[in-house]
Coordinates of C-alpha atoms and ligand atoms in Angstrom, one line a residue:
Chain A
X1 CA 51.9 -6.1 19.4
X2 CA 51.4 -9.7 18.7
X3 CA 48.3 -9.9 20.1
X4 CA 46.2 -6.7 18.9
X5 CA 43.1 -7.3 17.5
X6 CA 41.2 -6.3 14.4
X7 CA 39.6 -3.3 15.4
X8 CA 36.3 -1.9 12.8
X9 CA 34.7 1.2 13.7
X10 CA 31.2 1.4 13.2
X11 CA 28.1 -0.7 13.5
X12 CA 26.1 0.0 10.4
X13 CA 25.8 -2.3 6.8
X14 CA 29.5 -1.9 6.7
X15 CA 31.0 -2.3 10.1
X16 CA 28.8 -5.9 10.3
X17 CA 29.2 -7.0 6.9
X18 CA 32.4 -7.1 7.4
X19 CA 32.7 -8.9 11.0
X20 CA 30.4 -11.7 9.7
X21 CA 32.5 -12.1 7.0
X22 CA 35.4 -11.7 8.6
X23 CA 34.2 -14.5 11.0
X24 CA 33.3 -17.0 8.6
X25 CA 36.7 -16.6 7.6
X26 CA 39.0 -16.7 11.0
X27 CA 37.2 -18.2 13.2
X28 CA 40.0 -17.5 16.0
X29 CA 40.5 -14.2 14.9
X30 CA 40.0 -11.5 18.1
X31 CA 38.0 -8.8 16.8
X32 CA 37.3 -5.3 18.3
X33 CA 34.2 -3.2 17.2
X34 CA 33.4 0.4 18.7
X35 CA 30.6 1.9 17.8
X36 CA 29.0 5.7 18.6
X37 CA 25.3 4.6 18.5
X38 CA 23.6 1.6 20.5
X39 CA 25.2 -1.6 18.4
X40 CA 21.3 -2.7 17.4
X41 CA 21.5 -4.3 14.3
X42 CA 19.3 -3.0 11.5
X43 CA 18.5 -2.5 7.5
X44 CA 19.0 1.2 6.9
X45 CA 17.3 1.1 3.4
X46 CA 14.4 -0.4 5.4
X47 CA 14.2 3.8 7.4
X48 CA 12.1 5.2 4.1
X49 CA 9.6 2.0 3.7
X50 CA 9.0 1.4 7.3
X51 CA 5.4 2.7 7.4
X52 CA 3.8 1.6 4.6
X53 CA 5.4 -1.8 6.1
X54 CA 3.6 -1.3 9.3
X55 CA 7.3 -1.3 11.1
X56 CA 8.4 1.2 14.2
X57 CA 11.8 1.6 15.3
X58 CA 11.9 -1.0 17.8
X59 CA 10.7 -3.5 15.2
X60 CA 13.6 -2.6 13.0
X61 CA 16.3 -3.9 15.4
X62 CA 17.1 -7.2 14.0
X63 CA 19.4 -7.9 17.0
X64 CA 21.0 -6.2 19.8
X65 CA 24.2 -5.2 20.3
X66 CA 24.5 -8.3 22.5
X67 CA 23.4 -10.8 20.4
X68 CA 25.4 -9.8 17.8
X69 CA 28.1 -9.8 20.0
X70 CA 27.5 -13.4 21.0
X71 CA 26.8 -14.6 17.6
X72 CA 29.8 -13.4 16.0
X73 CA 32.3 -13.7 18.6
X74 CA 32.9 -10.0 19.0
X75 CA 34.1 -7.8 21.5
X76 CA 31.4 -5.4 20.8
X77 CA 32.2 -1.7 22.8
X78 CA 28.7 0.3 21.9
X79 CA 28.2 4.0 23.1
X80 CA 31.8 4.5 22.7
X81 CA 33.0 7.0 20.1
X82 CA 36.4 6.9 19.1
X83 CA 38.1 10.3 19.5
X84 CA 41.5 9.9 17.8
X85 CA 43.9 7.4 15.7
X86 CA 47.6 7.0 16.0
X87 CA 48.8 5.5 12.5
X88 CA 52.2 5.3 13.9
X89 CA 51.7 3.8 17.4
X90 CA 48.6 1.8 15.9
X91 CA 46.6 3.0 18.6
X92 CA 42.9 4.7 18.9
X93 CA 41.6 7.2 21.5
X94 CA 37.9 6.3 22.7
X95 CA 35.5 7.9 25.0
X96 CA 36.5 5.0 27.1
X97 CA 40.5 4.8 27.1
X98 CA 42.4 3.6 24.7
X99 CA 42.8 0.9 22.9
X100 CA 45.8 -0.8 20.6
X101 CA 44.8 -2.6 16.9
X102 CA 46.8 -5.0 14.6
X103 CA 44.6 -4.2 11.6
X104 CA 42.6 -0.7 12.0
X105 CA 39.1 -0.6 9.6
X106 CA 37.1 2.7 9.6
X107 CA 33.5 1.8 8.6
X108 CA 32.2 5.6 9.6
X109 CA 28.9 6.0 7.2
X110 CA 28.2 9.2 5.9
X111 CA 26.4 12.3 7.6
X112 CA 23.8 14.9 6.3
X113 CA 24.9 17.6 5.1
X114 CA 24.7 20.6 6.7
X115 CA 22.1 23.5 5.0
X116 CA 22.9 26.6 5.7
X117 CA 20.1 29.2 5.5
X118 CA 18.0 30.8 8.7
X119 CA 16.5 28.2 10.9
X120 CA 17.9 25.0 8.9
X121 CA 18.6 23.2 12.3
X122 CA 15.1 22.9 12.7
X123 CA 14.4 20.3 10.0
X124 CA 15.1 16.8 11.1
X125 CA 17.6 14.2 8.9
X126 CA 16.8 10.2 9.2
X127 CA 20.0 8.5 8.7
X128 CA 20.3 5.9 11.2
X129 CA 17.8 4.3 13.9
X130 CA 17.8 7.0 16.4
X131 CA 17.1 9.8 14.2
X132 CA 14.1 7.4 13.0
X133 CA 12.8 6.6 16.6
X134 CA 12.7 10.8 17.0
X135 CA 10.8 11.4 14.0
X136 CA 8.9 8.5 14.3
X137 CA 8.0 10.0 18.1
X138 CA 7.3 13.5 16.4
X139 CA 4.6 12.4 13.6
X140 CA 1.1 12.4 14.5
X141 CA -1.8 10.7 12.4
X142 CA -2.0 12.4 9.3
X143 CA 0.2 14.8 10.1
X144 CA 1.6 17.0 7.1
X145 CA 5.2 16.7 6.3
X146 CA 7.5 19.0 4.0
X147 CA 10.4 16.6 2.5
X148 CA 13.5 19.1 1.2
X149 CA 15.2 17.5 -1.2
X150 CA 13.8 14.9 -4.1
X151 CA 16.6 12.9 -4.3
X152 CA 16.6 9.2 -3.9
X153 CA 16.3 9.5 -0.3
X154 CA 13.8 12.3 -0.1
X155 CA 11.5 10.7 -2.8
X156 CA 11.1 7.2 -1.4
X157 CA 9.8 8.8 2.3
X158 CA 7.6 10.9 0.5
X159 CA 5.8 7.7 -1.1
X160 CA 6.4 6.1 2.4
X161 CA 4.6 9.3 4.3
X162 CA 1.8 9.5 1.6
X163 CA 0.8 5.7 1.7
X164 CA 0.8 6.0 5.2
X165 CA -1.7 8.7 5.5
X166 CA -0.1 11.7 6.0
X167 CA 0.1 14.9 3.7
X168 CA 3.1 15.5 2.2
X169 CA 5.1 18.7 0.3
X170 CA 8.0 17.7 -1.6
X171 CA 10.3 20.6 -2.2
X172 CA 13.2 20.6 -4.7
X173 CA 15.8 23.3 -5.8
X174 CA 16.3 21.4 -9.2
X175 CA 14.1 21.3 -11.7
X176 CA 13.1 17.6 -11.1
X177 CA 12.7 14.7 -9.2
X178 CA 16.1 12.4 -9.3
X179 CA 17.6 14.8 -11.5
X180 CA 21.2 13.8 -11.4
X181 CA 20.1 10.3 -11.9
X182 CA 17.3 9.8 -14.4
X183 CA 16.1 10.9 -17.6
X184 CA 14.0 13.9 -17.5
X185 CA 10.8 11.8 -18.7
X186 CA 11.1 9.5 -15.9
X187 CA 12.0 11.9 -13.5
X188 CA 8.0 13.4 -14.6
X189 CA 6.8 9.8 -14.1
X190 CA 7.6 9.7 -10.7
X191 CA 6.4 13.0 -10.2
X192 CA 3.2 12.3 -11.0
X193 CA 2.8 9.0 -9.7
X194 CA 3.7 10.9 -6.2
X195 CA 1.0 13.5 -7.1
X196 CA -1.3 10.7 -7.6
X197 CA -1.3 9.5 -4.2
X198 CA -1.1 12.8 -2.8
X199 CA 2.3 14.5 -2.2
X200 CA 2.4 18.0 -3.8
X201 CA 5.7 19.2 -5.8
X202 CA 7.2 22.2 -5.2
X203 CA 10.2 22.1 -7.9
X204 CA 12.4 24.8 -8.9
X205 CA 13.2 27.1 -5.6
X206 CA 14.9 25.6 -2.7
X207 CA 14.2 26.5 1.4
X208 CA 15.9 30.2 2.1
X209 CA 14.1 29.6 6.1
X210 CA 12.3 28.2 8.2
X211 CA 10.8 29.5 11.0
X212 CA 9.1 27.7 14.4
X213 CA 5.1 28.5 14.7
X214 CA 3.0 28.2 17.9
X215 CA 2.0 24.8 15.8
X216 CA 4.2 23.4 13.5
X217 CA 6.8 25.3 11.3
X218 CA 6.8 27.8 8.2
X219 CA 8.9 27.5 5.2
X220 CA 10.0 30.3 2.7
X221 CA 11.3 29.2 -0.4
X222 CA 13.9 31.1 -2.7
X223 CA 10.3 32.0 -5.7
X224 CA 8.9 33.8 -2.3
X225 CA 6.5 31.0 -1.6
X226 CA 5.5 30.2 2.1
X227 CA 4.3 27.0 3.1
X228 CA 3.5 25.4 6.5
X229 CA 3.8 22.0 8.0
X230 CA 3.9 19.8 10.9
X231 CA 7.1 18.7 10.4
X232 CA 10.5 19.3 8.2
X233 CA 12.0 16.8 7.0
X234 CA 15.5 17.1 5.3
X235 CA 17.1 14.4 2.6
X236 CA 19.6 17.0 0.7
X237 CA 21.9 14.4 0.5
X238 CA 24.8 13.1 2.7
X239 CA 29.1 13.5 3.0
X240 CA 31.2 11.1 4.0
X241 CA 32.5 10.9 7.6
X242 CA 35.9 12.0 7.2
X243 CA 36.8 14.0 10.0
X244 CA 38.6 11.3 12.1
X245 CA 40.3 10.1 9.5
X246 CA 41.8 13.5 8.0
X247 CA 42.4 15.0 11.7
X248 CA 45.0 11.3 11.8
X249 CA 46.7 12.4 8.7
X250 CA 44.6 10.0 6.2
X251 CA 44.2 10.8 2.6
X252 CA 41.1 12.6 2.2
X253 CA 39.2 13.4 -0.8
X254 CA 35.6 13.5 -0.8
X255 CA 35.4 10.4 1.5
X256 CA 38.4 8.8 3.3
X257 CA 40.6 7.8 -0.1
X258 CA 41.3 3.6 -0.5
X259 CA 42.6 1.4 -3.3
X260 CA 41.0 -1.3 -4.6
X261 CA 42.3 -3.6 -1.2
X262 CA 40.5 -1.0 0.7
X263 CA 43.9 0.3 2.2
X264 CA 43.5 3.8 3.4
X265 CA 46.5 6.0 3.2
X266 CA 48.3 4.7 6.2
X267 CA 49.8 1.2 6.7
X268 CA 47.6 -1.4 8.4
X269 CA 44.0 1.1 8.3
X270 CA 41.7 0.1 6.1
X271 CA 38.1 1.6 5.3
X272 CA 34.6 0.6 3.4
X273 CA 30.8 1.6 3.1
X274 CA 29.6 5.3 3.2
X275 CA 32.9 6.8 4.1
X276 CA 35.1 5.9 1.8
X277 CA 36.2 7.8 -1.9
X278 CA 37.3 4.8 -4.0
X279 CA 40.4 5.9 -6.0
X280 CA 41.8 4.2 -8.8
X281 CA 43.9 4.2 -11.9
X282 CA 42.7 8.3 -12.1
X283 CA 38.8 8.2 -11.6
X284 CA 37.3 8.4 -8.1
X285 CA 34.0 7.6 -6.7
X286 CA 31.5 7.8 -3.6
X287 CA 29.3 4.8 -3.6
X288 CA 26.8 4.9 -0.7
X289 CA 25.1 2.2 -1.6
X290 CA 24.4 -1.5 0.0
X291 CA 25.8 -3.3 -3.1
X292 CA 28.9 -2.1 -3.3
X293 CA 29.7 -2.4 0.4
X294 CA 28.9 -6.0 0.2
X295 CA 31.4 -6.8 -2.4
X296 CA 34.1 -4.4 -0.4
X297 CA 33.6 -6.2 3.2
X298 CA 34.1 -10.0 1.2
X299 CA 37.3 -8.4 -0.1
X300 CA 38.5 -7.0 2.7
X301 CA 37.5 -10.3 4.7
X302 CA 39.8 -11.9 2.3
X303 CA 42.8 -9.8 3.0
X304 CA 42.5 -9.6 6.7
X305 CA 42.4 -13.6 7.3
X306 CA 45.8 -13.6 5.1
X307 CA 44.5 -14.4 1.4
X308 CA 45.1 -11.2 -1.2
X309 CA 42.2 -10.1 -3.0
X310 CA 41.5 -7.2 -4.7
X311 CA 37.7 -5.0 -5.2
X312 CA 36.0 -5.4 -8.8
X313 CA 32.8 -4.1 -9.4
X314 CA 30.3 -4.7 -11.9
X315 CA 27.5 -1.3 -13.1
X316 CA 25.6 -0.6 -10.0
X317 CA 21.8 -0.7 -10.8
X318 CA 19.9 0.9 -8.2
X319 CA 16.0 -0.5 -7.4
X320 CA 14.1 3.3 -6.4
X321 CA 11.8 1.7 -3.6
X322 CA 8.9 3.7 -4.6
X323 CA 6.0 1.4 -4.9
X324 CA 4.0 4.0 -7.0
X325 CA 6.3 4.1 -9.3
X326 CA 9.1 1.0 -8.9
X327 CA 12.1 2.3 -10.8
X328 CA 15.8 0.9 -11.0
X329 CA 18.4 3.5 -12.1
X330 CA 21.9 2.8 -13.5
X331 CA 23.2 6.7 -14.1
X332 CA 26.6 6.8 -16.5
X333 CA 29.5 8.1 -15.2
X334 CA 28.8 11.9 -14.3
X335 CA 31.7 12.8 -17.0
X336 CA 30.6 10.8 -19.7
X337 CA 29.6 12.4 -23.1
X338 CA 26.6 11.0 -24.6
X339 CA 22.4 11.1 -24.9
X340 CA 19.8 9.3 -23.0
X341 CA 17.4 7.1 -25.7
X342 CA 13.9 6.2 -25.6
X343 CA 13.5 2.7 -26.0
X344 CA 9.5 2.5 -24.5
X345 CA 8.2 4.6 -22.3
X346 CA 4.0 3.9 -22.2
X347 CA 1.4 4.0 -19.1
X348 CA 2.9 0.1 -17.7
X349 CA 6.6 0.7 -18.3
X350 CA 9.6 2.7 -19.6
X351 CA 13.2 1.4 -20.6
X352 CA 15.7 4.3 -21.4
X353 CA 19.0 3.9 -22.4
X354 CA 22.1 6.4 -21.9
X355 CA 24.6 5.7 -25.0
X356 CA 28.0 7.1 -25.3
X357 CA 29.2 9.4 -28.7
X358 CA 30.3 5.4 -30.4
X359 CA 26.4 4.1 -29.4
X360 CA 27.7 1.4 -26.4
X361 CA 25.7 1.1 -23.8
X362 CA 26.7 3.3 -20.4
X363 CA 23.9 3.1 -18.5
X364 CA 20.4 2.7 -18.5
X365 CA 17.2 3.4 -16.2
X366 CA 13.9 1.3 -16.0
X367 CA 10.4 2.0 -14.6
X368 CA 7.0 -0.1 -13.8
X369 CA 6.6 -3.5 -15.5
X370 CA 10.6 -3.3 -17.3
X371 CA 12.5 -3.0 -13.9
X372 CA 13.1 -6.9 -14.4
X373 CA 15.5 -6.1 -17.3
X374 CA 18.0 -4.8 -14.9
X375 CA 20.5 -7.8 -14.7
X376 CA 20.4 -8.2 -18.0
X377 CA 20.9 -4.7 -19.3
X378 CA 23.7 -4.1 -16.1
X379 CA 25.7 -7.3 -17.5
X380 CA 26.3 -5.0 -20.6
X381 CA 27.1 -1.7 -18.9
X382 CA 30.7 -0.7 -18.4
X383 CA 31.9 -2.2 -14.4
X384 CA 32.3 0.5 -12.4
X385 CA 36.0 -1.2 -11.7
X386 CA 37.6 -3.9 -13.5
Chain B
X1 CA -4.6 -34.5 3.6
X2 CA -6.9 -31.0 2.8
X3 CA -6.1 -29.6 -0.1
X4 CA -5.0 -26.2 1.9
X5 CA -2.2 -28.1 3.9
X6 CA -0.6 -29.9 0.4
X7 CA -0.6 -26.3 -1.2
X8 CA 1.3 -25.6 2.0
X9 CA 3.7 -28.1 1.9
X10 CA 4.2 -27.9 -1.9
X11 CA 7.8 -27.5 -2.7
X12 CA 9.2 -24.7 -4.2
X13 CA 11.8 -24.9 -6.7
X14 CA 12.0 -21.1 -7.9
X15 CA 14.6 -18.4 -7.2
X16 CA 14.1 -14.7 -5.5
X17 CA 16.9 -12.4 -5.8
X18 CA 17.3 -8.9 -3.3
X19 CA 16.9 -5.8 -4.9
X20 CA 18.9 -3.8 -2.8
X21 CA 22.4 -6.7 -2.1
X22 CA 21.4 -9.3 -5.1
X23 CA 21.2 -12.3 -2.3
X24 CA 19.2 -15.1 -3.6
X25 CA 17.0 -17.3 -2.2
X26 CA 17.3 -20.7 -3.8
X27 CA 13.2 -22.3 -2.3
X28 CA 15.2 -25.8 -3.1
X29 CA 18.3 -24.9 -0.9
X30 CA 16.0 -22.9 2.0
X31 CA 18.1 -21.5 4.5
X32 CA 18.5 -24.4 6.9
X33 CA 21.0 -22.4 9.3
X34 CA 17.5 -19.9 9.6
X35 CA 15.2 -23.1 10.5
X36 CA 14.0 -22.8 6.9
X37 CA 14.1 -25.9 5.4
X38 CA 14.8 -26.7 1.9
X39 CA 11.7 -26.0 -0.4
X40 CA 10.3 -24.0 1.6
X41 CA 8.4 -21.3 -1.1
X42 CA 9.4 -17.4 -0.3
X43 CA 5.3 -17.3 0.0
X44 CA 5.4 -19.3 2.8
X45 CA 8.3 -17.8 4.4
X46 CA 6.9 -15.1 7.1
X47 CA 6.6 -11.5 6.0
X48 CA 8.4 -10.5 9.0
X49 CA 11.8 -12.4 7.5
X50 CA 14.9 -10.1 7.1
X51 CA 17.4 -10.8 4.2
X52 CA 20.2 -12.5 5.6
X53 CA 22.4 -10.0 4.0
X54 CA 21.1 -6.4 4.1
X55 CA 18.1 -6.4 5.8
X56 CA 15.8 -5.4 4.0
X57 CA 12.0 -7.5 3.8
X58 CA 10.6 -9.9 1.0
X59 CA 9.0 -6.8 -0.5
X60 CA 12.4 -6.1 -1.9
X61 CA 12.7 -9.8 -3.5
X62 CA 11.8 -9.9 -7.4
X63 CA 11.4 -13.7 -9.2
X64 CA 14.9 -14.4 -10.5
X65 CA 15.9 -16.9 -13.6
X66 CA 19.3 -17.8 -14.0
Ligands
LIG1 C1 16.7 6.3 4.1 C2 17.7 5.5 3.3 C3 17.4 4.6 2.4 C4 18.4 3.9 1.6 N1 18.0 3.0 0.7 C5 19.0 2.3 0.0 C6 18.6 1.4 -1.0 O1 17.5 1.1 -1.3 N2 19.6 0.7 -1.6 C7 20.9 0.9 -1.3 O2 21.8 0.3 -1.9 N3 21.3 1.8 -0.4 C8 20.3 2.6 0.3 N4 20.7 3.5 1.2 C9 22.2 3.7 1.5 C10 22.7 2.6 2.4 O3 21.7 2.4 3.5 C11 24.1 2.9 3.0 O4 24.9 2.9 1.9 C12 24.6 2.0 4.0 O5 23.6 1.7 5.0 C13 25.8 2.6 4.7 O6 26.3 1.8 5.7 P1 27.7 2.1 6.5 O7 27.9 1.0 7.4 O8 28.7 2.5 5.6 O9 27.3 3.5 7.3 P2 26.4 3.7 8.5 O10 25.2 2.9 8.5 O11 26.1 5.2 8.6 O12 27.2 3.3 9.8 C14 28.2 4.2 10.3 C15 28.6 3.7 11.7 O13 29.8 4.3 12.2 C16 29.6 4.8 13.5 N5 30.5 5.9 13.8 C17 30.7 7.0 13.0 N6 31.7 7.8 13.6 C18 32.1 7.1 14.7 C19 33.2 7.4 15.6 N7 33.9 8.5 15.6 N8 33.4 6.5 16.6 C20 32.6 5.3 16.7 N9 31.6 5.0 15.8 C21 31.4 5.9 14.8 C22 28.1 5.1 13.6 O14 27.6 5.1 14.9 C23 27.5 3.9 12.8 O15 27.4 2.8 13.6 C24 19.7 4.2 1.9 C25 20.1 5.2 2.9 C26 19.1 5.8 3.6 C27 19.5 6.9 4.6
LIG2 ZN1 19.3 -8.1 0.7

């Protein structure tokens, strides 16, 4: 099929990263993208600062499926969601027909996971611009919201909500805020810099239901407490979109499974950003995170205009965007045996360091006026791959 | 000239890096292909500006020294 094109699904970080790259690169090269939602163009780390930032959904789109289009020389297919892939025919199945590739790149995202307790379907997720534009169209002035979940996520729209105005309950299973990413002591400094400006904690007990009121919604939690609110918000975390892929005969793990050339399984498909399970030399990981999807569209660029390349990636510090308490976290490897270390940790700042059983350096996380040490402390942290 | 318009047009010559994708924003370089020209100072770039790369708004930018 000599005249296929490249064919990326998905128009989020990944999906566009990579066509721009991939642009700059072959100019002449036809490229195909399909994409389930609209095509619009927009930051999703921008969904949990919006308020405070005065922005609505429509002033997140930072171009339309058309303009994109245009500017990168795509044949852009929004609203279309691709049903099917034939590895051996190189062929895909969308709403509308179907449709031959070359080179086949499955830029899916990730989706929130499902809870699974009495009346979980009526808390809402945010995890792309339509979900936002129906919260957005659901919160009132002031209106009190209960966040589940005080994960990354959950915690940075809590600060958003409260520094907006509105009253906010923050309910979390764990024991603590960031708990599978932070030291305990700053997981307590964000806490409290969140009860400073408002938000109340509930830690410790998770949702078991929530039920629909004449106004607004009740929540039991697991300890017997009940609380009310206008709205529920969700942010327990999200899975990679696998489905398409595993239902084509695709390695699967916990995200679609590449190599460090972001090849999936099957000859000529490739995958990057929120859905894929980076596998190599033993260890596996899910990174859904900006940075690394960045490096893995360049790469990928690379090897689709014709030029072998292969993914490295350096520690992954990540910047908490929670302006009452700025934090950057750079969690060690969830196997790795060691302690987290005080180095300062007073009313402007804290530096803490996570060393290994032999005293290197494994990761590190940094709060208030230290968050500036981050490049320097992730130059010495082990890559995440060589 | 009023002292107002030469703080505008001073030129900048530091560096901003992105918190969330690590693109930088070299004031002596500007990005010309954005219509801002070189020097430009992030403080005079609008707050409404998107990082090329993710998104995301100058509140995410921190001072970086190479
Ligand atoms: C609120 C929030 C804040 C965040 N903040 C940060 C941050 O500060 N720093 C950071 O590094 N990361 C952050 N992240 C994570 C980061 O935003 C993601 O890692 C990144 O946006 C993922 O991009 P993606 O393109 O892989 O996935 P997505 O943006 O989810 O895109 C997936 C695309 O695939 C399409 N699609 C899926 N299935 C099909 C199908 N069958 N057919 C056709 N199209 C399909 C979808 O329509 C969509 O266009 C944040 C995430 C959230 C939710
Ligand atoms: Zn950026």
């Amino acid at each position: 099929m000599p005249h296929a094109p490249v064919v990326i699904v998905g128009a989020g970080l990944a999906g566009y990263t990579l066509a721009k790259e991939l642009r700059k690169l072959a100019p002449e090269q036809p490229i195909t993208l399909i994409t389930a939602d609209s095509g619009a163009l927009y930051s999703k780390p921008m969904l949990s600062n919006a308020l405070a930032q005065g922005q609505t959904a429509p002033t997140l789109v930072q171009a339309t499926a058309l303009a994109q289009a245009e500017k990168l020389q795509l044949d852009l297919r929004p609203n279309c969601s691709v049903s099917a892939i034939y590895p051996q025919q190189h062929r895909l199945e969308t709403e509308s027909g179907e449709l031959p590739y070359a080179q086949l790149v499955l830029a899916l995202g990730a989706r929130p996971r499902q809870l699974d307790f009495p009346g979980a379907e009526l808390a809402l997720s945010v995890n792309n611009l339509d979900d936002y534009a129906r919260f957005r169209a659901r919160l009132t002035p002031g209106a009190h919201v209960l966040i589940l979940g005080a994960g990354l996520v959950g915690c940075e729209f809590a600060n958003d909500l409260a520094a907006s105005g509105h009253a906010v309950t923050l309910v979390e299973a764990g024991e603590r805020a960031l708990q599978h990413m932070a030291p305990a002591s700053l997981s307590l400094r964000l806490q409290n810099s969140l009860q400073s400006i408002g938000v109340q904690c509930h830690f410790g007990s998770g949702a078991r239901e929530i039920k629909q009121l004449e106004h607004g919604y009740a929540v039991s939690l697991g300890n017997g407490c009940h609380l009310n609110a206008d709205l529920v918000l969700s942010a327990t975390g999200l899975i990679p979109e696998t489905a398409l892929a595993k239902s084509a005969g695709l390695a699967v793990g916990q995200g679609i499974l590449v190599n460090d050339q972001l090849c999936t399984s099957a000859a000529d498909i490739y995958a990057l950003g929120d859905c894929v399970e980076l596998g190599v030399s033993g260890s596996s990981q899910v990174l859904p995170y900006v940075l690394p999807l960045m490096q893995q569209a360049r790469v990928l660029a690379s090897i689709l205009s014709g030029t072998p390349s292969r993914l490295s990636l350096p520690a992954l510090p990540v910047a908490v965007k929670t302006p009452a308490c700025p934090m950057v976290l750079c969690p060690p490897d969830r196997n790795a045996p060691g302690d987290w270390h005080c180095e300062r940790d007073d009313s402007l700042g804290a530096i803490h360091h996570f060393l290994g059983r032999d005293g290197g350096l494994l990761g590190f996380a940094l709060a208030g006026d230290a968050c500036g040490q981050r490049r320097q402390l992730a130059g010495r942290a082990p890559a995440l791959l060589e | 000239m009023t002292q107002l318009a030469e703080a505008d047009s001073a030129v900048g010559t530091r560096k901003w890096i992105c918190l969330v994708c690590d693109f930088i924003y070299d004031e002596a370089k500007g990005i010309p292909e954005e219509g801002i020209a070189p020097g430009t100072p992030m403080a005079a770039i609008p707050d409404t500006w998107a990082c090329p790369d993710c998104g995301v708004t100058k509140a995410d930018f921190e001072p970086y020294d190479d």
